[in-house]
Coordinates of C-alpha atoms in Angstrom, one line a residue:
Chain A
X1 CA 108.4 71.3 127.4
X2 CA 105.0 70.8 125.9
X3 CA 103.2 73.5 124.0
X4 CA 100.6 73.7 126.7
X5 CA 103.2 74.1 129.4
X6 CA 104.9 76.9 127.4
X7 CA 101.6 78.6 126.9
X8 CA 100.8 78.5 130.6
X9 CA 104.3 79.2 132.0
X10 CA 105.9 81.2 129.2
X11 CA 109.2 81.1 127.4
X12 CA 112.3 80.3 129.4
X13 CA 110.4 80.5 132.7
X14 CA 108.1 83.3 131.7
X15 CA 107.0 86.1 133.8
X16 CA 107.4 85.7 137.6
X17 CA 104.7 88.1 138.7
X18 CA 105.6 87.6 142.4
X19 CA 108.8 89.6 141.9
X20 CA 107.1 92.6 140.2
X21 CA 106.8 96.0 141.8
X22 CA 103.4 97.8 142.1
X23 CA 104.4 100.2 139.3
X24 CA 105.5 97.4 137.0
X25 CA 102.2 95.7 137.5
X26 CA 100.2 98.9 137.0
X27 CA 102.0 99.8 133.8
X28 CA 101.4 96.2 132.5
X29 CA 97.7 96.4 133.4
X30 CA 97.4 99.6 131.3
X31 CA 99.3 98.0 128.4
X32 CA 97.4 94.7 128.4
X33 CA 94.0 96.4 128.4
X34 CA 95.3 98.9 125.8
X35 CA 96.3 96.1 123.5
X36 CA 93.0 94.3 123.9
X37 CA 91.2 97.5 123.0
X38 CA 93.6 97.8 120.0
X39 CA 92.5 94.4 118.9
X40 CA 88.8 95.4 119.2
X41 CA 89.4 98.6 117.2
X42 CA 91.2 96.6 114.6
X43 CA 88.3 94.1 114.4
X44 CA 85.9 97.0 114.0
X45 CA 88.1 98.5 111.4
X46 CA 88.1 95.2 109.4
X47 CA 84.3 94.9 109.6
X48 CA 84.0 98.4 108.2
X49 CA 86.6 97.6 105.5
X50 CA 84.7 94.5 104.5
X51 CA 81.4 96.5 104.5
X52 CA 82.9 99.1 102.2
X53 CA 83.6 96.2 99.7
X54 CA 80.2 94.6 100.0
X55 CA 77.6 95.3 102.7
X56 CA 77.6 92.4 105.2
X57 CA 74.2 90.7 105.7
X58 CA 74.5 90.5 109.5
X59 CA 75.1 94.2 110.0
X60 CA 72.5 96.8 109.1
X61 CA 73.3 100.4 108.1
X62 CA 72.5 101.7 111.6
X63 CA 74.9 99.4 113.2
X64 CA 77.6 100.2 110.7
X65 CA 77.4 103.8 111.8
X66 CA 77.4 102.9 115.4
X67 CA 80.6 100.9 114.9
X68 CA 82.0 103.9 113.1
X69 CA 81.0 106.0 116.1
X70 CA 82.8 103.9 118.8
X71 CA 85.7 102.8 116.6
X72 CA 87.9 106.0 117.0
X73 CA 86.9 106.2 120.7
X74 CA 88.0 102.6 121.4
X75 CA 91.2 103.2 119.4
X76 CA 92.1 106.6 120.9
X77 CA 90.9 106.2 124.5
X78 CA 90.8 102.4 125.0
X79 CA 94.1 101.7 123.2
X80 CA 96.4 104.8 122.7
X81 CA 95.5 106.6 126.0
X82 CA 95.8 103.4 128.0
X83 CA 99.2 102.4 126.6
X84 CA 100.6 106.0 126.8
X85 CA 99.2 106.6 130.3
X86 CA 100.6 103.2 131.5
X87 CA 104.0 104.0 130.1
X88 CA 104.1 107.5 131.5
X89 CA 102.8 106.6 134.9
X90 CA 105.7 104.2 135.0
X91 CA 108.3 106.5 133.5
X92 CA 107.5 109.6 135.5
X93 CA 108.5 108.2 138.9
X94 CA 111.2 106.1 137.1
X95 CA 112.9 109.2 135.6
X96 CA 112.2 111.4 138.7
X97 CA 113.8 108.7 140.8
X98 CA 111.0 108.7 143.4
X99 CA 107.8 106.7 144.0
X100 CA 104.6 107.5 142.2
X101 CA 102.4 109.9 144.2
X102 CA 99.4 107.6 144.4
X103 CA 99.2 104.0 143.4
X104 CA 95.4 104.1 144.1
X105 CA 94.9 106.9 141.7
X106 CA 97.0 105.1 139.0
X107 CA 94.8 102.0 139.5
X108 CA 91.7 104.2 139.4
X109 CA 92.9 105.6 136.1
X110 CA 93.0 102.3 134.2
X111 CA 89.8 101.1 135.8
X112 CA 87.8 104.3 135.0
X113 CA 89.2 104.6 131.4
X114 CA 88.9 100.8 130.7
X115 CA 85.4 100.6 132.2
X116 CA 84.3 103.9 130.5
X117 CA 85.4 102.7 127.1
X118 CA 83.4 99.5 127.6
X119 CA 80.3 101.3 128.7
X120 CA 80.6 103.7 125.7
X121 CA 81.1 100.8 123.4
X122 CA 77.9 99.1 124.7
X123 CA 76.0 102.3 123.8
X124 CA 76.8 101.5 120.2
X125 CA 76.5 97.7 120.4
X126 CA 73.2 97.6 122.4
X127 CA 71.5 100.9 121.5
X128 CA 72.9 101.7 118.1
X129 CA 73.8 105.2 119.2
X130 CA 75.6 106.6 116.2
X131 CA 76.2 110.4 116.1
X132 CA 79.8 109.7 115.0
X133 CA 82.8 110.6 117.2
X134 CA 82.7 114.3 116.0
X135 CA 79.4 114.7 117.9
X136 CA 78.4 117.7 115.7
X137 CA 75.7 119.7 117.4
X138 CA 72.7 118.9 117.6
X139 CA 73.2 115.3 116.3
X140 CA 74.2 113.7 119.6
X141 CA 71.1 115.2 121.3
X142 CA 68.7 114.1 118.6
X143 CA 66.2 111.8 120.3
X144 CA 64.3 111.2 117.0
X145 CA 67.2 109.4 115.4
X146 CA 68.7 107.8 118.5
X147 CA 67.2 106.6 121.8
X148 CA 67.9 108.9 124.8
X149 CA 69.0 105.9 126.8
X150 CA 71.6 105.0 124.2
X151 CA 73.0 108.6 124.3
X152 CA 73.0 108.6 128.1
X153 CA 74.9 105.3 128.3
X154 CA 77.4 106.7 125.8
X155 CA 78.0 109.9 127.9
X156 CA 78.3 107.9 131.1
X157 CA 81.1 106.0 129.4
X158 CA 82.7 109.2 128.3
X159 CA 82.4 110.6 131.9
X160 CA 84.3 107.5 133.2
X161 CA 87.1 108.0 130.6
X162 CA 87.4 111.7 131.6
X163 CA 87.5 110.9 135.4
X164 CA 90.3 108.4 134.7
X165 CA 92.0 111.0 132.6
X166 CA 91.9 113.8 135.2
X167 CA 93.2 111.3 137.8
X168 CA 96.1 110.6 135.5
X169 CA 96.9 114.3 134.9
X170 CA 96.9 115.0 138.7
X171 CA 99.0 112.0 139.5
X172 CA 101.7 112.9 136.9
X173 CA 102.0 116.5 138.0
X174 CA 101.9 115.6 141.7
X175 CA 104.6 112.9 141.2
X176 CA 106.9 115.5 139.6
X177 CA 106.5 118.0 142.4
X178 CA 105.8 116.2 145.7
X179 CA 108.3 115.3 148.4
X180 CA 108.1 111.6 149.5
X181 CA 107.8 110.9 153.2
X182 CA 111.2 111.1 154.9
X183 CA 112.9 112.9 152.0
X184 CA 114.5 116.3 151.9
X185 CA 111.9 119.0 150.9
X186 CA 111.8 119.2 147.1
X187 CA 111.5 122.6 145.3
X188 CA 108.0 121.8 144.0
X189 CA 107.3 125.1 142.3
X190 CA 110.6 125.1 140.5
X191 CA 110.2 121.5 139.4
X192 CA 106.8 122.3 137.9
X193 CA 108.1 125.4 136.2
X194 CA 111.0 123.4 134.7
X195 CA 108.6 120.6 133.6
X196 CA 106.3 123.1 131.9
X197 CA 109.1 125.0 130.1
X198 CA 108.8 128.3 132.0
X199 CA 112.4 127.9 133.2
X200 CA 113.6 127.5 129.7
X201 CA 111.7 130.7 128.6
X202 CA 113.1 132.7 131.6
X203 CA 116.6 131.5 130.6
X204 CA 116.3 133.5 127.4
X205 CA 116.2 136.7 129.5
X206 CA 118.7 135.8 132.1
X207 CA 122.5 136.3 131.9
X208 CA 123.1 133.2 134.0
X209 CA 121.0 130.2 132.9
X210 CA 119.0 128.3 135.6
X211 CA 119.6 124.5 135.4
X212 CA 116.8 122.3 134.2
X213 CA 115.5 120.3 137.2
X214 CA 113.7 117.6 135.2
X215 CA 114.9 115.4 132.4
X216 CA 113.8 116.1 128.9
X217 CA 111.2 113.2 128.6
X218 CA 109.6 114.6 131.8
X219 CA 109.3 118.0 130.1
X220 CA 107.5 116.2 127.1
X221 CA 105.2 114.2 129.5
X222 CA 104.3 117.4 131.5
X223 CA 103.6 119.5 128.4
X224 CA 101.6 116.8 126.7
X225 CA 99.7 116.3 129.9
X226 CA 98.6 119.9 129.8
X227 CA 96.9 119.2 126.5
X228 CA 95.4 116.0 127.9
X229 CA 93.8 118.1 130.7
X230 CA 92.5 120.8 128.4
X231 CA 91.1 118.2 126.0
X232 CA 89.3 116.5 128.9
X233 CA 87.7 119.8 130.0
X234 CA 86.3 120.3 126.5
X235 CA 85.0 116.7 126.1
X236 CA 83.5 116.8 129.6
X237 CA 81.8 120.1 128.8
X238 CA 80.3 118.6 125.6
X239 CA 79.3 115.5 127.5
X240 CA 77.4 117.6 130.2
X241 CA 75.7 119.6 127.5
X242 CA 74.5 116.5 125.6
X243 CA 73.5 114.9 128.9
X244 CA 71.3 117.9 129.8
X245 CA 69.5 117.7 126.5
X246 CA 69.1 113.9 126.5
X247 CA 67.8 113.8 130.1
X248 CA 65.6 116.9 129.7
X249 CA 64.1 116.2 126.3
X250 CA 64.4 112.4 126.3
X251 CA 63.4 111.4 129.8
X252 CA 61.4 114.4 131.1
X253 CA 59.8 115.5 127.8
X254 CA 61.0 119.1 128.3
X255 CA 61.4 121.4 125.4
X256 CA 65.0 122.4 125.4
X257 CA 65.7 124.0 122.0
X258 CA 68.9 122.9 120.3
X259 CA 69.2 126.4 118.7
X260 CA 70.1 127.8 122.1
X261 CA 73.6 126.6 121.3
X262 CA 75.2 127.9 118.2
X263 CA 76.2 124.9 116.1
X264 CA 79.3 126.6 114.6
X265 CA 80.5 127.8 118.0
X266 CA 80.0 124.3 119.4
X267 CA 82.0 122.9 116.5
X268 CA 84.8 125.4 117.1
X269 CA 85.1 124.7 120.8
X270 CA 84.7 120.9 120.3
X271 CA 87.4 120.8 117.6
X272 CA 89.6 123.1 119.6
X273 CA 89.5 120.4 122.3
X274 CA 89.7 117.4 120.0
X275 CA 92.6 118.9 118.2
X276 CA 94.5 119.0 121.4
X277 CA 94.6 115.2 121.1
X278 CA 95.4 115.1 117.4
X279 CA 97.8 118.0 117.1
X280 CA 98.8 118.5 120.7
X281 CA 99.4 115.6 123.0
X282 CA 100.1 113.1 120.2
X283 CA 102.8 115.2 118.7
X284 CA 104.2 116.4 122.0
X285 CA 104.1 112.9 123.6
X286 CA 105.4 111.3 120.4
X287 CA 108.4 113.7 120.2
X288 CA 109.1 113.1 123.9
X289 CA 108.9 109.4 123.5
X290 CA 111.2 109.5 120.4
X291 CA 113.8 111.5 122.4
X292 CA 113.6 109.0 125.3
X293 CA 113.8 106.0 122.9
X294 CA 116.7 107.6 120.9
X295 CA 118.7 108.1 124.2
X296 CA 117.9 104.5 125.4
X297 CA 118.7 102.9 122.1
X298 CA 121.9 104.9 121.4
X299 CA 123.0 105.1 125.0
X300 CA 124.0 108.8 124.3
X301 CA 122.7 112.2 125.3
X302 CA 120.2 113.7 123.0
X303 CA 121.6 116.0 120.2
X304 CA 120.5 119.6 120.6
X305 CA 118.7 119.1 124.0
X306 CA 117.9 122.8 124.5
X307 CA 116.4 123.1 121.0
X308 CA 114.3 120.0 121.7
X309 CA 113.0 121.5 125.0
X310 CA 112.1 124.8 123.2
X311 CA 110.4 122.9 120.3
X312 CA 108.3 121.0 122.8
X313 CA 107.0 124.2 124.3
X314 CA 106.4 125.7 120.8
X315 CA 104.5 122.5 119.9
X316 CA 102.3 122.9 122.9
X317 CA 101.4 126.5 122.1
X318 CA 100.9 125.6 118.4
X319 CA 98.5 122.9 119.4
X320 CA 96.2 125.5 121.2
X321 CA 95.8 127.5 118.0
X322 CA 95.4 125.1 115.0
X323 CA 91.9 123.9 115.4
X324 CA 90.4 125.9 112.6
X325 CA 91.9 123.6 109.9
X326 CA 88.9 121.4 110.7
X327 CA 86.5 124.2 109.7
X328 CA 87.9 125.3 106.4
X329 CA 84.8 124.2 104.5
X330 CA 82.4 125.7 106.9
X331 CA 80.9 128.7 105.1
X332 CA 80.1 130.5 108.4
X333 CA 83.7 130.3 109.7
X334 CA 85.6 133.6 109.5
X335 CA 88.3 133.8 106.9
X336 CA 90.7 135.2 109.5
X337 CA 90.5 132.0 111.5
X338 CA 90.6 129.9 108.4
X339 CA 93.9 131.5 107.2
X340 CA 95.6 132.2 110.5
X341 CA 94.7 129.2 112.6
X342 CA 93.8 126.8 109.8
X343 CA 96.7 127.4 107.4
X344 CA 99.5 129.5 108.9
X345 CA 99.8 128.0 112.4
X346 CA 99.0 124.5 111.1
X347 CA 101.9 124.7 108.6
X348 CA 104.2 125.4 111.6
X349 CA 103.7 121.8 112.7
X350 CA 105.9 120.7 109.9
X351 CA 108.7 122.7 111.5
X352 CA 108.3 121.5 115.0
X353 CA 107.8 117.9 113.9
X354 CA 110.7 118.3 111.5
X355 CA 113.0 119.5 114.3
X356 CA 112.0 116.4 116.4
X357 CA 112.8 114.0 113.5
X358 CA 116.2 115.7 112.8
X359 CA 117.2 115.6 116.5
X360 CA 116.3 111.9 116.8
X361 CA 117.9 110.8 113.6
X362 CA 121.1 112.8 114.3
X363 CA 121.3 111.3 117.8
X364 CA 121.0 107.8 116.3
X365 CA 123.4 108.5 113.5
X366 CA 126.1 109.9 115.9
X367 CA 125.9 106.6 117.9
X368 CA 126.6 104.3 114.9
X369 CA 127.2 101.5 114.6
X370 CA 124.0 100.5 116.4
X371 CA 122.2 97.2 116.2
X372 CA 118.9 97.1 114.3
X373 CA 116.8 95.9 117.3
X374 CA 113.0 95.6 117.4
X375 CA 112.7 98.9 119.2
X376 CA 114.9 100.7 116.7
X377 CA 113.0 99.3 113.7
X378 CA 109.7 100.3 115.2
X379 CA 111.0 103.8 116.1
X380 CA 112.1 104.3 112.5
X381 CA 108.7 103.0 111.3
X382 CA 107.0 105.5 113.7
X383 CA 109.1 108.4 112.3
X384 CA 108.3 107.4 108.8
X385 CA 104.6 107.3 109.6
X386 CA 104.6 110.9 110.9
X387 CA 106.7 112.0 107.9
X388 CA 104.0 110.7 105.7
X389 CA 101.0 111.8 107.7
X390 CA 102.0 115.3 108.8
X391 CA 102.7 116.6 105.2
X392 CA 99.4 114.9 104.2
X393 CA 97.7 117.0 107.0
X394 CA 99.4 120.2 105.8
X395 CA 98.2 119.5 102.2
X396 CA 94.6 119.2 103.3
X397 CA 95.0 122.3 105.6
X398 CA 95.2 124.5 102.5
X399 CA 92.1 126.4 101.6
X400 CA 92.2 125.3 97.9
X401 CA 93.1 121.6 98.5
X402 CA 90.6 121.4 101.3
X403 CA 87.8 122.1 98.8
X404 CA 88.8 118.9 97.1
X405 CA 89.9 116.7 100.0
X406 CA 87.4 117.7 102.7
X407 CA 85.3 114.8 104.0
X408 CA 86.9 112.3 101.7
X409 CA 88.7 109.1 102.4
X410 CA 92.0 111.0 101.9
X411 CA 91.6 112.7 105.3
X412 CA 90.9 109.5 107.2
X413 CA 93.3 107.3 105.2
X414 CA 96.5 109.2 104.3
X415 CA 96.4 111.5 107.3
X416 CA 94.5 110.0 110.2
X417 CA 95.2 106.2 109.9
X418 CA 98.8 106.6 108.7
X419 CA 99.4 109.0 111.7
X420 CA 97.8 106.8 114.2
X421 CA 98.6 103.3 112.9
X422 CA 102.0 103.8 111.5
X423 CA 103.3 106.9 113.3
X424 CA 101.8 106.6 116.8
X425 CA 101.3 102.8 117.1
X426 CA 104.8 101.9 115.8
X427 CA 106.2 104.4 118.3
X428 CA 104.2 102.7 121.0
X429 CA 105.3 99.3 119.8
X430 CA 108.9 100.6 120.0
X431 CA 108.3 101.7 123.6
X432 CA 106.7 98.4 124.4
X433 CA 109.7 96.5 123.0
X434 CA 112.1 98.7 124.9
X435 CA 110.1 98.6 128.2
X436 CA 109.3 94.9 128.0
X437 CA 112.4 93.6 129.7
X438 CA 112.3 96.4 132.3
X439 CA 108.6 95.8 133.2
X440 CA 108.9 92.0 133.3
X441 CA 112.3 91.7 135.1
X442 CA 114.1 90.5 132.0
X443 CA 111.6 88.0 130.3
X444 CA 113.0 87.0 127.0
X445 CA 111.0 87.3 123.8
X446 CA 109.6 84.0 122.6
X447 CA 110.3 84.5 118.9
X448 CA 112.4 87.1 117.0
X449 CA 110.9 85.8 113.7
X450 CA 107.4 86.7 114.9
X451 CA 108.6 90.1 116.0
X452 CA 110.1 90.7 112.5
X453 CA 106.9 89.5 110.8
X454 CA 105.0 91.8 113.1
X455 CA 107.1 94.8 112.0
X456 CA 106.9 94.2 108.2
X457 CA 103.2 93.3 108.1
X458 CA 102.3 96.3 110.2
X459 CA 104.4 98.7 108.3
X460 CA 103.4 97.7 104.8
X461 CA 99.8 97.1 105.8
X462 CA 99.5 100.5 107.6
X463 CA 101.0 102.5 104.8
X464 CA 99.2 100.5 102.1
X465 CA 95.8 100.9 103.7
X466 CA 96.2 104.6 104.2
X467 CA 97.5 105.0 100.6
X468 CA 94.7 103.1 99.0
X469 CA 92.1 104.9 101.1
X470 CA 93.8 108.2 100.0
X471 CA 93.7 107.2 96.3
X472 CA 89.9 106.5 96.7
X473 CA 89.5 109.9 98.3
X474 CA 91.3 111.6 95.4
X475 CA 88.9 109.9 93.1
X476 CA 86.0 111.3 95.1
X477 CA 85.1 108.6 97.6
X478 CA 83.6 110.3 100.7
X479 CA 84.3 109.1 104.2
X480 CA 81.3 107.9 106.4
X481 CA 79.5 106.8 103.3
X482 CA 78.4 103.4 102.1
X483 CA 78.8 102.7 98.3
X484 CA 76.4 100.0 97.3
X485 CA 77.5 99.5 93.7
X486 CA 81.1 98.8 94.2
X487 CA 82.2 102.2 92.7
X488 CA 85.6 102.1 94.6
X489 CA 86.0 98.4 95.0
X490 CA 89.5 98.2 93.5
X491 CA 90.8 100.6 96.2
X492 CA 88.7 99.1 98.9
X493 CA 89.8 95.5 98.2
X494 CA 93.4 96.6 98.2
X495 CA 92.9 98.6 101.4
X496 CA 91.1 95.5 102.9
X497 CA 94.1 93.3 102.1
X498 CA 96.4 95.8 103.8
X499 CA 94.1 96.0 106.8
X500 CA 94.2 92.2 107.1
X501 CA 98.0 92.3 107.1
X502 CA 97.9 94.7 110.1
X503 CA 95.4 92.5 111.8
X504 CA 97.6 89.4 111.2
X505 CA 100.6 91.5 112.5
X506 CA 98.7 92.2 115.7
X507 CA 97.8 88.5 116.2
X508 CA 101.4 87.5 115.8
X509 CA 102.5 90.2 118.2
X510 CA 100.0 89.2 120.8
X511 CA 100.8 85.5 120.4
X512 CA 104.5 86.3 120.8
X513 CA 103.9 88.3 124.0
X514 CA 101.6 85.7 125.5
X515 CA 104.1 82.9 124.7
X516 CA 106.9 85.0 126.2
X517 CA 105.2 85.8 129.6
X518 CA 102.8 82.8 129.8
X519 CA 99.1 82.9 130.8
X520 CA 99.9 82.5 134.5
X521 CA 102.2 85.5 134.4
X522 CA 99.6 87.5 132.4
X523 CA 96.8 86.8 135.0
X524 CA 99.3 87.5 137.8
X525 CA 99.7 91.1 136.6
X526 CA 96.2 91.7 138.0
X527 CA 97.0 90.3 141.5
X528 CA 98.2 92.8 144.1
X529 CA 102.0 93.2 144.4
X530 CA 103.7 92.0 147.5
X531 CA 106.5 94.6 147.1
X532 CA 106.5 98.1 148.6
X533 CA 107.7 100.7 146.1
X534 CA 109.5 102.6 148.9
X535 CA 111.5 99.5 149.8
X536 CA 112.7 99.3 146.1
X537 CA 114.0 102.8 146.3
X538 CA 115.8 102.2 149.6
X539 CA 117.5 99.2 148.0
X540 CA 118.5 101.2 145.0
X541 CA 120.0 103.9 147.3
X542 CA 121.9 101.3 149.3
X543 CA 123.6 99.9 146.1
Chain B
X1 CA 91.5 119.0 145.7
X2 CA 91.7 122.6 144.5
X3 CA 92.8 121.3 141.2
X4 CA 89.7 119.2 140.7
X5 CA 87.4 122.1 142.0
X6 CA 88.9 124.5 139.5
X7 CA 88.4 122.0 136.7
X8 CA 84.8 121.6 137.7
X9 CA 84.5 125.4 137.6
X10 CA 86.0 125.5 134.1
X11 CA 83.6 122.9 132.8
X12 CA 80.7 125.1 134.1
X13 CA 82.2 128.2 132.6
X14 CA 82.7 126.5 129.2
X15 CA 79.2 125.2 129.3
X16 CA 77.8 128.7 130.0
X17 CA 80.0 130.0 127.1
X18 CA 78.3 127.6 124.7
X19 CA 74.9 129.2 125.5
X20 CA 76.2 132.8 125.7
X21 CA 78.6 133.3 122.9
X22 CA 77.0 133.3 119.5
X23 CA 78.7 134.3 116.3
X24 CA 81.6 136.2 117.8
X25 CA 85.3 135.3 117.1
X26 CA 86.7 137.5 119.8
X27 CA 84.5 136.0 122.5
X28 CA 85.4 132.5 121.2
X29 CA 89.1 133.3 121.4
X30 CA 88.5 134.9 124.8
X31 CA 86.8 131.7 126.1
X32 CA 89.7 129.5 124.8
X33 CA 92.2 131.8 126.6
X34 CA 90.1 131.7 129.7
X35 CA 90.1 127.8 129.7
X36 CA 93.9 127.6 129.1
X37 CA 94.6 130.2 131.8
X38 CA 92.2 128.5 134.2
X39 CA 93.8 125.1 133.7
X40 CA 97.3 126.5 134.2
X41 CA 96.1 128.0 137.5
X42 CA 94.6 124.6 138.4
X43 CA 97.9 122.9 137.7
X44 CA 99.9 125.5 139.7
X45 CA 97.7 124.7 142.7
X46 CA 99.2 121.1 142.8
X47 CA 102.6 122.1 144.3
X48 CA 100.8 124.2 146.9
X49 CA 98.8 121.3 148.2
X50 CA 99.9 119.1 151.1
X51 CA 101.7 115.9 150.2
X52 CA 99.4 113.5 151.9

């Protein structure tokens, strides 16, 4: 078979998209777009890494900061949200053993989020809109630094992402509780209470325990989805506020005063919402994904299931109350919030995350001997990532240490990038490797050597980049700052090499996946499925 | 549908809170509790809606 044939048709016959169910196709659509956006975020990251070594002649300062503005949004919403939502929109009906509530809504989600990210990215690329992703008030509404049209395009993109996100939240909850046509009436209220952990709480006060109606991963998906919804409300609110000012002052020359909104209050509410992504849904979703992966890899029930359910609920409540660790260096922030929310509750994340790690590792240990598959390697890599990034976060959420580390490369290196690139992304890669044969009806991976190279390059590159950025931060290098005289070049060159390793890892992974399924199969994912989901379930029941 | 209407209402309430609350921690915490409670109410409307 020639190379070209293999590229078109895939390895060992490749992906036969005609045999894929609608849900398989939708999940793959999310994942493919999520991976493309990951590639874009990686490319942006490498441009910024190179710029930190020596300013690039074809990018001016303004554009550097517009790249920095869209980079986290592309990474979080374009990549992480897309891959996670795709996986969970597939897993929710799969684990509840019924069809998804709405295929149209699921398709709408990836279209709105994918399109929204593109529009938002264009605001940076075309209009150099650059108030950074934190959108600190009144910077995003400043029409002297940025054009109003750039800001409006950016917010339109954000609105698209939020619409897709709300559709996802509704579809997940509705799939858990609804009764498919022709089925016996489902106890919808009880299903929702079980998914959200209210049944587990009530069991503490009952003599006879009520049975959990949903599997553990569904509990994690539901609780993380609460944080997704809350976060979307806050980001939508900020978006509407910014839009009012941009349209009013920028387009209609009104005189809306930015002092009408208290900047510190805005920062509190915005970070409360944003932290629901960082400390809420990521940790809850990740713990739930770890539990599911541990069960699938080991073939055993999860160790300490009840504790795991309780920890997921505690994690959700903790995520609502930790935001103040982002305001420790704000002089106006009250000390009570800094200590209680910023230090005490934040430190509790070490406990909840520690419980999740203990449960997963014990489940895997009790199932030994188990084969070191790709999914297991990446799962262990993901756990390692969070075991590095969570303590780094706890260290910087200390009032004393925060004076030294605030706004330095430590925060964004050791904590954020290690959490996202090593912790979250390696967990997602594990999920992709485990779901790959399920979603593609058994397509075989093109090359195990490429998969192994992907693992080691990503792991070493991710930890290395975070570590060298962190070292620069300890030496005083600020984040969001360009150094023109090469003050931190040793660290930045080393971080750049590690970043290039991760970029290479992604290219190898993408090549391996494309060669496995073939370009024809890849394009076929975006064609309508000829199979009715309800028919699949009837066939399953008949077996 | 009620889920989406409540969410729209919560966005309006949160927007108003940004203009009304100034430097007051208790009102800030109250607003956060109101958004959480409102969203839970929205989610609990979902089982009550018809399965169309």
